[in-house]
Amino acid sequence: MTTAPTLLLPDQLMRLLELTQQSDSVELKLTVPASQYRSAAKALAIDPLDAQIRQVYFLDTPDLSLNQAGVVVRARRIQGRDSDSTVKLRPLVPSDVEPSIRSSPNFTIEVDAMPGGYVCSGSMKHPLGPTAVLRSVNGDQPLRKLFSKEQRTFFTAHAPQGLTIDDLSVLGPILVLKLKLKPQEFGRPLVVELWIYPDGSRVVELSTKTTPAEDIKTAVAARAFLSSKGISLSGEQQTKTKTALEFFAAELNAG
C-alpha cells in the first residue's frame, strides 16, 4: 500500500488530532525513497553493524482475507530477546473498543502518521520464549500455540467467520535490521528499520514515537531535522506489512 505525499485536508487533520487524543501513543513514520538509501544512511551516520536482527512472520490466507478484513497476525523472532506475537486490528475507532479489551495491559492503541496519511490501530500482544516461533512455523506445534487466549478471542471477534489461526498460512520470514539512533540535533530517539525481501528488494523506514500531547511539536521537529539532513519528505510512502503480505501471497499462489 502506498500513500500519496499530499497534505492533509483540514477535516482530516481534525480527525487525526481526535484519534491521537484517544490513543496510547503516536508513531511518526517516513519511508525513504530507494534513490536516497545511501545518502540517508550517510547523513544519519547509520552503521548496520549496530543493528538488531529480527525475523518477522505474518499469518494469513493465500488470498489475504485477514488483511482485507483489517486484521494483521504476526510473530517475531528478535536477536538477544524473547520472541512475541501480535494480533492487530486496523483501521480502528477507539470508541468502538470494548471496555474489557481496552483495559487489558496487553492491548494498546496507536496512531501511525506519515506524510499525507494516518491510520489508527489496536494491538493485542503476547511475549513468547526464544524458540516458540520456530517450533510453530516449522510445524512442530500448532500455530495457535503462539497466541494467548486473550489474543485468540480478539482474533475470533474480528476475523472472517469460521477462520481459525490454525487455518492460516505462514508468510515469511522477512529479515529486518532495526537500529536505534539518538541524534543530538533531534533530541529524541529515531528508529531505522530495513526490511529485506527474498528477491532483494528493500523498504527503509524512519520512525519516532511520541505522546498524544506532544505529537504536533514532535512532527515539526522531525520534519525540520530530516530536511536538514537532505532527506525528502515528499516521496511515495510504502507500507511494510502490506508489501510483505503481497510478496509472500504471490509466492504461495504461484506454487
XYZ file of N, CA and C in Angstrom:
765
model
N 0.845 -1.194 0.000
C 0.000 0.000 0.000
C 0.877 1.239 0.000
N 0.558 2.202 -0.828
C 1.300 3.440 -0.869
C 0.376 4.588 -0.563
N 0.949 5.659 -0.039
C 0.176 6.834 0.291
C 0.755 8.028 -0.424
N -0.048 8.731 -1.156
C 0.442 9.890 -1.885
C 0.918 10.954 -0.913
N 2.014 11.618 -1.214
C 2.601 12.601 -0.315
C 1.885 13.949 -0.370
N 0.590 13.969 -0.105
C -0.176 15.201 -0.117
C -0.432 15.663 1.309
N -0.734 16.961 1.457
C -1.045 17.491 2.768
C -2.444 17.046 3.176
N -2.642 16.904 4.496
C -3.960 16.521 4.989
C -4.921 17.690 4.847
N -6.160 17.375 4.487
C -7.198 18.384 4.451
C -7.573 18.769 5.878
N -8.165 19.955 6.086
C -8.494 20.393 7.447
C -9.328 19.386 8.239
N -10.349 18.767 7.595
C -11.167 17.800 8.327
C -10.386 16.541 8.660
N -9.433 16.171 7.783
C -8.575 15.019 8.070
C -7.662 15.313 9.250
N -7.125 16.517 9.288
C -6.246 16.911 10.387
C -7.005 16.916 11.706
N -8.232 17.401 11.702
C -9.033 17.407 12.924
C -9.316 15.980 13.391
N -9.605 15.079 12.444
C -9.864 13.687 12.808
C -8.601 13.049 13.365
N -7.447 13.366 12.765
C -6.179 12.830 13.262
C -5.944 13.275 14.698
N -6.174 14.545 14.986
C -5.970 15.051 16.342
C -6.932 14.381 17.331
N -8.162 14.125 16.898
C -9.117 13.431 17.762
C -8.634 12.014 18.088
N -8.121 11.324 17.061
C -7.645 9.955 17.264
C -6.443 9.913 18.199
N -5.527 10.858 18.031
C -4.332 10.842 18.883
C -4.696 11.051 20.350
N -5.743 11.836 20.609
C -6.143 12.075 21.987
C -6.768 10.838 22.628
N -7.193 9.890 21.810
C -7.796 8.654 22.326
C -6.821 7.470 22.275
N -5.601 7.725 21.863
C -4.631 6.647 21.702
C -3.617 6.643 22.842
N -2.848 5.555 22.909
C -1.791 5.451 23.918
C -0.493 6.077 23.445
N -0.257 6.037 22.132
C 0.969 6.599 21.586
C 0.764 6.976 20.126
N 1.696 7.772 19.625
C 1.699 8.193 18.229
C 3.073 7.880 17.662
N 3.095 7.265 16.479
C 4.359 6.976 15.822
C 4.398 7.702 14.488
N 5.403 8.534 14.325
C 5.601 9.272 13.085
C 6.526 8.457 12.198
N 6.108 8.195 10.946
C 6.857 7.305 10.067
C 7.148 7.973 8.728
N 8.280 7.578 8.154
C 8.649 8.064 6.827
C 9.386 6.967 6.081
N 8.891 6.613 4.902
C 9.591 5.680 4.026
C 10.596 6.462 3.190
N 11.836 6.009 3.220
C 12.894 6.674 2.461
C 12.869 6.164 1.018
N 12.815 7.058 0.029
C 12.846 6.611 -1.369
C 14.100 5.797 -1.668
N 13.967 4.793 -2.524
C 15.099 3.916 -2.845
C 16.313 4.687 -3.326
N 16.075 5.770 -4.031
C 17.184 6.559 -4.568
C 17.974 7.284 -3.482
N 17.411 7.325 -2.256
C 18.066 8.057 -1.170
C 18.632 7.160 -0.078
N 18.571 5.833 -0.261
C 19.047 4.933 0.791
C 20.456 5.282 1.251
N 21.378 5.351 0.307
C 22.789 5.540 0.659
C 23.050 6.928 1.228
N 22.446 7.954 0.631
C 22.666 9.306 1.130
C 22.058 9.493 2.517
N 20.893 8.859 2.765
C 20.271 8.959 4.087
C 21.108 8.250 5.142
N 21.647 7.085 4.783
C 22.488 6.347 5.720
C 23.726 7.152 6.094
N 24.305 7.828 5.129
C 25.491 8.656 5.394
C 25.119 9.867 6.237
N 24.002 10.528 5.906
C 23.583 11.727 6.628
C 23.255 11.437 8.084
N 22.709 10.252 8.345
C 22.315 9.885 9.709
C 23.381 9.080 10.442
N 24.527 8.855 9.774
C 25.630 8.077 10.358
C 25.162 6.699 10.800
N 24.447 6.013 9.919
C 23.914 4.685 10.226
C 25.003 3.634 10.030
N 25.239 2.838 11.065
C 26.182 1.726 10.981
C 25.381 0.426 11.080
N 25.251 -0.327 9.997
C 24.431 -1.549 10.033
C 24.931 -2.589 11.019
N 26.198 -2.517 11.415
C 26.726 -3.487 12.374
C 26.170 -3.262 13.780
N 25.542 -2.116 13.999
C 24.907 -1.845 15.289
C 23.447 -2.299 15.329
N 22.951 -2.817 14.221
C 21.529 -3.143 14.124
C 21.185 -4.459 14.811
N 19.955 -4.531 15.300
C 19.411 -5.766 15.857
C 18.715 -6.540 14.737
N 18.954 -7.843 14.669
C 18.371 -8.681 13.626
C 17.026 -9.231 14.105
N 16.056 -9.185 13.223
C 14.733 -9.730 13.517
C 14.248 -10.557 12.334
N 13.388 -11.514 12.628
C 12.655 -12.233 11.593
C 11.174 -12.046 11.873
N 10.451 -11.598 10.854
C 9.027 -11.329 11.009
C 8.234 -12.294 10.136
N 7.311 -13.003 10.767
C 6.409 -13.913 10.068
C 4.992 -13.349 10.162
N 4.288 -13.327 9.039
C 2.874 -12.976 9.032
C 2.058 -14.235 8.794
N 0.846 -14.237 9.300
C -0.079 -15.352 9.093
C -1.329 -14.813 8.418
N -1.706 -15.430 7.306
C -2.902 -15.018 6.588
C -3.292 -16.153 5.653
N -4.383 -15.991 4.949
C -4.786 -16.960 3.934
C -4.098 -16.599 2.615
N -4.002 -17.534 1.669
C -3.359 -17.214 0.381
C -4.002 -16.042 -0.356
N -5.310 -15.807 -0.128
C -5.963 -14.664 -0.776
C -6.017 -13.430 0.135
N -5.278 -13.487 1.246
C -5.156 -12.366 2.186
C -6.511 -11.888 2.719
N -7.367 -12.840 3.054
C -8.695 -12.484 3.558
C -8.619 -11.782 4.914
N -7.618 -12.113 5.723
C -7.456 -11.419 7.005
C -7.125 -9.951 6.781
N -6.150 -9.712 5.913
C -5.746 -8.342 5.633
C -6.922 -7.530 5.097
N -7.746 -8.155 4.266
C -8.914 -7.468 3.713
C -9.926 -7.137 4.797
N -9.918 -7.923 5.874
C -10.828 -7.665 6.997
C -10.218 -6.711 8.013
N -8.999 -6.223 7.735
C -8.348 -5.285 8.635
C -7.620 -5.940 9.794
N -7.342 -7.250 9.684
C -6.665 -7.979 10.758
C -5.259 -8.362 10.299
N -4.276 -8.090 11.149
C -2.890 -8.466 10.881
C -2.423 -9.377 12.009
N -1.921 -10.551 11.649
C -1.413 -11.511 12.638
C 0.069 -11.712 12.374
N 0.883 -11.546 13.424
C 2.328 -11.533 13.238
C 3.037 -12.223 14.397
N 4.158 -12.878 14.084
C 5.047 -13.422 15.111
C 6.460 -12.989 14.766
N 7.251 -12.657 15.796
C 8.609 -12.155 15.551
C 9.642 -12.900 16.379
N 10.774 -13.155 15.740
C 11.979 -13.593 16.452
C 12.912 -12.390 16.526
N 13.494 -12.177 17.710
C 14.296 -10.974 17.933
C 15.648 -11.369 18.522
N 16.698 -10.929 17.887
C 18.052 -11.247 18.345
C 18.277 -10.766 19.784
N 18.707 -11.692 20.652
C 19.033 -11.326 22.021
C 17.847 -11.081 22.926
N 16.646 -11.352 22.434
C 15.446 -11.131 23.241
C 14.455 -12.253 23.020
N 13.424 -12.302 23.878
C 12.350 -13.258 23.661
C 11.575 -12.881 22.402
N 10.854 -13.838 21.863
C 10.000 -13.592 20.704
C 8.674 -12.992 21.181
N 7.810 -12.642 20.224
C 6.485 -12.152 20.603
C 5.507 -12.387 19.452
N 4.236 -12.240 19.765
C 3.182 -12.352 18.750
C 2.213 -11.200 18.930
N 1.556 -10.846 17.829
C 0.628 -9.711 17.838
C -0.580 -10.013 16.969
N -1.744 -9.655 17.459
C -2.960 -9.624 16.637
C -3.393 -8.164 16.604
N -3.417 -7.602 15.387
C -3.669 -6.166 15.228
C -4.918 -5.942 14.389
N -5.685 -4.942 14.774
C -6.864 -4.537 14.010
C -6.656 -3.103 13.533
N -6.790 -2.908 12.202
C -6.690 -1.557 11.653
C -7.440 -1.469 10.324
N -8.091 -0.330 10.078
C -8.202 0.809 10.992
C -9.136 0.505 12.153
N -8.984 1.273 13.211
C -9.750 1.049 14.435
C -10.290 2.379 14.932
N -11.530 2.353 15.409
C -12.126 3.521 16.057
C -12.042 3.296 17.565
N -11.234 4.057 18.291
C -11.027 3.797 19.726
C -12.306 3.680 20.535
N -13.298 4.481 20.217
C -14.544 4.442 20.998
C -15.339 3.168 20.783
N -15.001 2.404 19.739
C -15.710 1.150 19.473
C -15.110 -0.035 20.232
N -13.968 0.159 20.858
C -13.294 -0.945 21.549
C -14.015 -1.270 22.849
N -14.281 -2.557 23.070
C -14.964 -2.985 24.285
C -14.118 -2.654 25.513
N -14.753 -2.230 26.614
C -14.011 -1.868 27.826
C -13.085 -2.976 28.321
N -13.525 -4.248 28.205
C -12.690 -5.354 28.685
C -11.403 -5.475 27.876
N -11.466 -5.138 26.586
C -10.268 -5.146 25.738
C -9.413 -3.923 26.018
N -10.053 -2.769 26.091
C -9.309 -1.515 26.285
C -8.537 -1.511 27.590
N -9.064 -2.175 28.612
C -8.413 -2.161 29.924
C -7.313 -3.202 30.056
N -7.164 -4.075 29.053
C -6.134 -5.114 29.132
C -4.743 -4.498 29.060
N -3.819 -4.926 29.935
C -2.445 -4.410 29.876
C -1.699 -4.856 28.614
N -2.275 -5.826 27.894
C -1.632 -6.334 26.673
C -2.145 -5.654 25.405
N -3.080 -4.707 25.574
C -3.690 -4.060 24.424
C -3.305 -2.587 24.372
N -2.899 -2.123 23.201
C -2.543 -0.722 23.028
C -3.176 -0.177 21.754
N -3.495 1.099 21.792
C -3.993 1.805 20.618
C -2.923 2.800 20.188
N -2.599 2.777 18.911
C -1.537 3.644 18.397
C -1.975 4.266 17.083
N -1.569 5.495 16.879
C -1.788 6.170 15.605
C -0.459 6.245 14.867
N -0.430 5.719 13.660
C 0.727 5.848 12.781
C 0.446 6.989 11.823
N 1.314 7.983 11.814
C 1.145 9.133 10.923
C 2.329 9.219 9.981
N 2.052 9.486 8.716
C 3.084 9.599 7.697
C 2.694 10.742 6.765
N 3.599 11.206 5.921
C 3.241 12.288 5.007
C 2.005 11.938 4.175
N 0.951 12.714 4.349
C -0.249 12.523 3.556
C -1.240 11.506 4.073
N -0.987 10.866 5.212
C -1.922 9.849 5.670
C -1.690 9.445 7.113
N -2.622 8.671 7.647
C -2.516 8.160 9.005
C -3.453 6.976 9.151
N -3.187 6.142 10.161
C -4.070 5.022 10.469
C -4.014 4.769 11.966
N -5.156 4.469 12.554
C -5.246 4.123 13.970
C -5.426 2.614 14.075
N -4.662 1.975 14.945
C -4.736 0.526 15.089
C -4.739 0.137 16.561
N -5.236 -1.074 16.808
C -5.212 -1.639 18.150
C -4.501 -2.975 18.118
N -3.550 -3.176 19.025
C -2.727 -4.388 19.017
C -2.823 -5.136 20.332
N -3.063 -6.441 20.236
C -3.038 -7.333 21.385
C -1.756 -8.150 21.287
N -0.857 -7.983 22.268
C 0.465 -8.606 22.188
C 0.646 -9.684 23.244
N 1.627 -10.556 22.974
C 1.906 -11.677 23.879
C 3.381 -12.051 23.777
N 4.113 -12.097 24.907
C 5.522 -12.496 24.866
C 5.660 -14.010 24.702
N 6.739 -14.429 24.050
C 6.990 -15.846 23.795
C 8.437 -16.181 24.120
N 8.696 -17.457 24.352
C 10.061 -17.909 24.542
C 10.856 -17.807 23.251
N 12.170 -17.844 23.323
C 13.008 -17.620 22.137
C 12.866 -18.672 21.045
N 12.374 -19.875 21.371
C 12.268 -20.933 20.354
C 10.835 -21.188 19.898
N 9.870 -20.495 20.487
C 8.456 -20.791 20.219
C 8.073 -20.569 18.763
N 8.530 -19.472 18.174
C 8.119 -19.153 16.807
C 8.624 -20.199 15.823
N 9.885 -20.572 15.946
C 10.442 -21.578 15.039
C 9.707 -22.899 15.159
N 9.336 -23.302 16.381
C 8.638 -24.573 16.549
C 7.309 -24.573 15.795
N 6.625 -23.443 15.821
C 5.327 -23.377 15.156
C 5.459 -23.269 13.643
N 6.331 -22.389 13.160
C 6.434 -22.214 11.703
C 7.049 -23.448 11.038
N 7.792 -24.241 11.815
C 8.362 -25.485 11.278
C 7.405 -26.661 11.390
N 6.237 -26.436 11.995
C 5.225 -27.482 12.086
C 5.347 -28.388 13.286
N 6.198 -28.045 14.255
C 6.377 -28.888 15.434
C 5.305 -28.654 16.492
N 4.574 -27.563 16.384
C 3.451 -27.314 17.269
C 2.439 -26.451 16.510
N 1.157 -26.484 16.876
C 0.145 -25.703 16.152
C 0.435 -24.201 16.215
N 0.036 -23.506 15.188
C 0.232 -22.059 15.152
C -0.484 -21.364 16.303
N -1.607 -21.910 16.732
C -2.374 -21.253 17.800
C -1.588 -21.171 19.106
N -0.575 -22.022 19.259
C 0.233 -22.012 20.479
C 1.042 -20.726 20.626
N 1.160 -19.970 19.535
C 1.894 -18.706 19.587
C 1.057 -17.584 20.185
N -0.233 -17.850 20.424
C -1.135 -16.780 20.814
C -1.856 -17.110 22.113
N -2.014 -16.104 22.943
C -2.702 -16.278 24.222
C -4.206 -16.438 23.993
N -4.893 -16.873 25.026
C -6.355 -16.998 24.952
C -6.983 -15.641 24.628
N -6.433 -14.606 25.230
C -6.928 -13.250 25.015
C -6.769 -12.846 23.543
N -5.625 -13.176 22.955
C -5.407 -12.879 21.543
C -6.341 -13.677 20.643
N -6.539 -14.943 20.972
C -7.400 -15.784 20.136
C -8.845 -15.285 20.175
N -9.280 -14.814 21.331
C -10.626 -14.246 21.443
C -10.744 -12.981 20.599
N -9.734 -12.151 20.646
C -9.696 -10.916 19.852
C -9.701 -11.245 18.363
N -8.935 -12.265 17.989
C -8.880 -12.713 16.594
C -10.267 -13.165 16.120
N -10.911 -14.020 16.901
C -12.211 -14.568 16.521
C -13.262 -13.476 16.351
N -13.152 -12.433 17.148
C -14.136 -11.346 17.093
C -14.034 -10.532 15.807
N -12.861 -10.551 15.149
C -12.664 -9.662 14.007
C -12.283 -10.368 12.711
N -11.877 -11.626 12.774
C -11.511 -12.371 11.568
C -12.760 -12.821 10.821
N -12.646 -13.158 9.546
C -13.787 -13.718 8.810
C -14.364 -14.924 9.546
N -15.656 -15.044 9.544
C -16.340 -16.082 10.314
C -15.859 -17.480 9.931
N -15.584 -18.285 10.960
C -15.178 -19.663 10.748
C -13.697 -19.867 10.555
N -12.935 -18.786 10.384
C -11.489 -18.898 10.167
C -10.774 -18.978 11.509
N -9.882 -19.955 11.663
C -9.100 -20.086 12.888
C -7.629 -19.828 12.591
N -6.858 -19.620 13.636
C -5.431 -19.352 13.456
C -4.733 -20.537 12.800
N -5.141 -21.759 13.135
C -4.505 -22.935 12.541
C -4.849 -23.106 11.064
N -5.828 -22.352 10.562
C -6.166 -22.386 9.142
C -5.235 -21.505 8.306
N -4.446 -20.688 8.963
C -3.653 -19.682 8.261
C -2.365 -20.254 7.681
N -1.861 -19.595 6.662
C -0.576 -19.944 6.059
C 0.507 -19.039 6.642
N 1.724 -19.542 6.698
C 2.862 -18.759 7.178
C 3.430 -17.972 6.005
N 3.464 -16.673 6.137
C 4.011 -15.788 5.112
C 5.303 -15.176 5.645
N 6.413 -15.635 5.130
C 7.691 -15.116 5.612
C 8.703 -16.221 5.756
N 9.843 -15.851 6.363
C 10.036 -14.615 7.118
C 10.624 -13.481 6.277
N 10.453 -12.294 6.818
C 11.143 -11.103 6.337
C 12.321 -10.866 7.276
N 13.479 -10.602 6.717
C 14.643 -10.239 7.526
C 14.601 -8.732 7.769
N 14.674 -8.347 9.034
C 14.588 -6.941 9.403
C 15.829 -6.556 10.216
N 16.439 -5.455 9.839
C 17.517 -4.862 10.623
C 16.967 -3.605 11.280
N 17.017 -3.558 12.618
C 16.469 -2.417 13.358
C 17.576 -1.726 14.134
N 17.637 -0.427 13.964
C 18.704 0.357 14.590
C 18.099 1.572 15.274
N 18.477 1.807 16.513
C 18.008 2.980 17.240
C 19.111 4.032 17.284
N 18.781 5.229 16.816
C 19.711 6.345 16.817
C 19.256 7.388 17.836
N 20.207 8.207 18.304
C 19.877 9.317 19.195
C 20.579 10.568 18.692
N 20.080 11.118 17.569
C 20.724 12.302 17.000
C 20.645 13.493 17.960
N 21.787 14.106 18.224
C 21.821 15.228 19.171
C 20.971 16.392 18.683
N 20.961 16.600 17.360
C 20.202 17.728 16.818
C 18.687 17.524 16.933
N 18.255 16.268 17.018
C 16.834 15.957 17.089
C 16.343 15.911 18.533
N 17.179 15.382 19.415
C 16.847 15.374 20.830
C 15.914 14.281 21.281
N 15.656 13.279 20.395
C 14.838 12.157 20.779
C 15.223 10.947 19.932
N 14.867 9.726 20.360
C 15.258 8.528 19.599
C 14.646 8.506 18.204
N 15.414 8.008 17.258
C 14.964 7.812 15.888
C 15.260 6.365 15.517
N 14.243 5.640 15.059
C 14.401 4.231 14.728
C 14.508 4.078 13.211
N 15.478 3.266 12.792
C 15.655 2.934 11.386
C 15.358 1.449 11.220
N 14.461 1.106 10.306
C 14.181 -0.301 10.009
C 14.421 -0.557 8.524
N 15.240 -1.569 8.259
C 15.478 -2.014 6.890
C 14.826 -3.380 6.735
N 13.787 -3.452 5.910
C 13.102 -4.709 5.626
C 13.654 -5.258 4.315
N 14.205 -6.464 4.380
C 14.845 -7.071 3.215
C 13.999 -8.261 2.748
N 13.509 -8.190 1.529
C 12.648 -9.228 0.977
C 13.497 -10.263 0.229
N 13.000 -11.483 0.095
C 13.798 -12.555 -0.523
C 14.288 -12.249 -1.935
N 13.598 -11.367 -2.652
C 14.047 -11.039 -4.005
C 15.078 -9.918 -4.023
N 15.499 -9.476 -2.833
C 16.499 -8.427 -2.743
C 15.943 -7.024 -2.630
N 14.639 -6.852 -2.816
C 14.041 -5.524 -2.674
C 14.032 -5.114 -1.202
N 13.952 -3.803 -0.976
C 14.062 -3.291 0.385
C 13.044 -2.185 0.633
N 12.681 -2.056 1.889
C 11.924 -0.897 2.354
C 12.665 -0.351 3.567
N 12.990 0.926 3.526
C 13.658 1.576 4.650
C 12.698 2.587 5.265
N 12.496 2.455 6.561
C 11.562 3.333 7.255
C 12.248 4.003 8.437
N 11.993 5.297 8.588
C 12.433 6.057 9.751
C 11.200 6.333 10.601
N 11.343 6.234 11.915
C 10.181 6.487 12.772
C 10.620 7.003 14.135
N 9.711 7.682 14.783
C 9.919 8.107 16.161
C 8.577 8.094 16.869
N 8.585 7.680 18.119
C 7.344 7.636 18.905
C 7.226 8.892 19.758
N 5.986 9.279 19.969
C 5.724 10.440 20.797
C 4.420 10.217 21.545
N 4.049 11.161 22.360
C 2.792 11.081 23.105
C 1.741 11.932 22.407
N 0.462 11.634 22.642
C -0.584 12.466 22.042
C -0.431 13.946 22.385
N 0.101 14.255 23.561
C 0.238 15.654 23.976
C 1.347 16.383 23.223
N 2.297 15.636 22.673
C 3.448 16.260 22.013
C 3.543 15.923 20.537
N 2.464 15.374 19.952
C 2.565 14.893 18.579
C 2.881 16.000 17.574
N 2.226 17.150 17.685
C 2.464 18.237 16.742
C 3.888 18.777 16.905
N 4.305 18.994 18.136
C 5.648 19.505 18.403
C 6.703 18.549 17.849
N 6.506 17.242 18.068
C 7.472 16.258 17.579
C 7.481 16.199 16.061
N 6.298 16.286 15.442
C 6.217 16.241 13.985
C 6.964 17.405 13.355
N 6.828 18.592 13.935
C 7.525 19.772 13.416
C 9.039 19.605 13.572
N 9.468 19.097 14.734
C 10.896 18.895 14.980
C 11.469 17.834 14.052
N 10.723 16.753 13.832
C 11.182 15.674 12.953
C 11.314 16.159 11.521
N 10.341 16.926 11.079
C 10.378 17.458 9.711
C 11.605 18.353 9.513
N 11.854 19.215 10.490
C 12.999 20.123 10.394
C 14.319 19.361 10.407
N 14.407 18.342 11.278
C 15.654 17.575 11.382
C 15.941 16.807 10.096
N 14.946 16.086 9.592
C 15.157 15.279 8.385
C 15.447 16.164 7.175
N 14.763 17.285 7.081
C 15.023 18.208 5.974
C 16.448 18.741 6.036
N 16.947 18.997 7.257
C 18.320 19.498 7.403
C 19.349 18.465 6.974
N 18.944 17.185 6.966
C 19.830 16.104 6.543
C 19.658 15.775 5.065
N 18.821 16.550 4.373
C 18.626 16.323 2.950
C 17.722 15.148 2.626
N 16.917 14.696 3.603
C 16.024 13.556 3.400
C 14.647 14.066 2.989
N 14.168 13.629 1.838
C 12.907 14.115 1.294
C 11.720 13.574 2.080
N 10.763 14.459 2.338
C 9.512 14.057 2.989
C 8.375 13.973 1.985
N 8.692 14.081 0.703
C 7.653 14.126 -0.314
C 7.619 12.876 -1.181
N 8.409 11.849 -0.833
C 8.406 10.627 -1.622
C 7.165 9.785 -1.365
N 6.900 8.864 -2.276
C 5.760 7.964 -2.123
C 5.983 7.068 -0.908
N 4.946 6.923 -0.086
C 5.058 6.158 1.144
C 4.587 4.721 0.930
N 5.402 3.777 1.390
C 5.129 2.361 1.170
C 4.936 1.666 2.515
N 3.873 0.866 2.635
C 3.586 0.168 3.883
C 4.324 -1.168 3.926
N 5.151 -1.363 4.950
C 5.983 -2.568 5.053
C 5.136 -3.829 5.111
N 4.092 -3.816 5.947
C 3.286 -5.020 6.155
C 2.582 -5.460 4.877
N 1.904 -4.534 4.203
C 1.154 -4.906 3.005
C 2.113 -5.372 1.901
N 3.277 -4.736 1.815
C 4.264 -5.164 0.829
C 4.689 -6.604 1.088
N 4.920 -6.936 2.374
C 5.329 -8.298 2.728
C 4.217 -9.301 2.451
N 2.994 -8.963 2.832
C 1.873 -9.881 2.620
C 1.686 -10.189 1.135
N 1.712 -9.163 0.322
C 1.501 -9.363 -1.115
C 2.637 -10.157 -1.741
N 3.859 -9.943 -1.277
C 5.009 -10.673 -1.811
C 4.865 -12.164 -1.560
N 4.601 -12.545 -0.302
C 4.554 -13.956 0.041
C 3.269 -14.632 -0.434
N 2.172 -13.873 -0.489
C 0.932 -14.441 -1.017
C 1.112 -14.786 -2.496
N 1.833 -13.949 -3.233
C 2.105 -14.233 -4.646
C 2.929 -15.502 -4.786
N 3.877 -15.722 -3.886
C 4.681 -16.944 -3.900
C 3.802 -18.173 -3.650
N 2.915 -18.060 -2.643
C 2.028 -19.189 -2.323
C 1.130 -19.535 -3.513
N 0.557 -18.520 -4.113
C -0.386 -18.759 -5.215
C 0.319 -19.241 -6.482
N 1.576 -18.841 -6.646
C 2.340 -19.300 -7.800
C 2.685 -20.774 -7.672
N 2.856 -21.227 -6.395
C 3.211 -22.627 -6.181
C 2.045 -23.547 -6.308
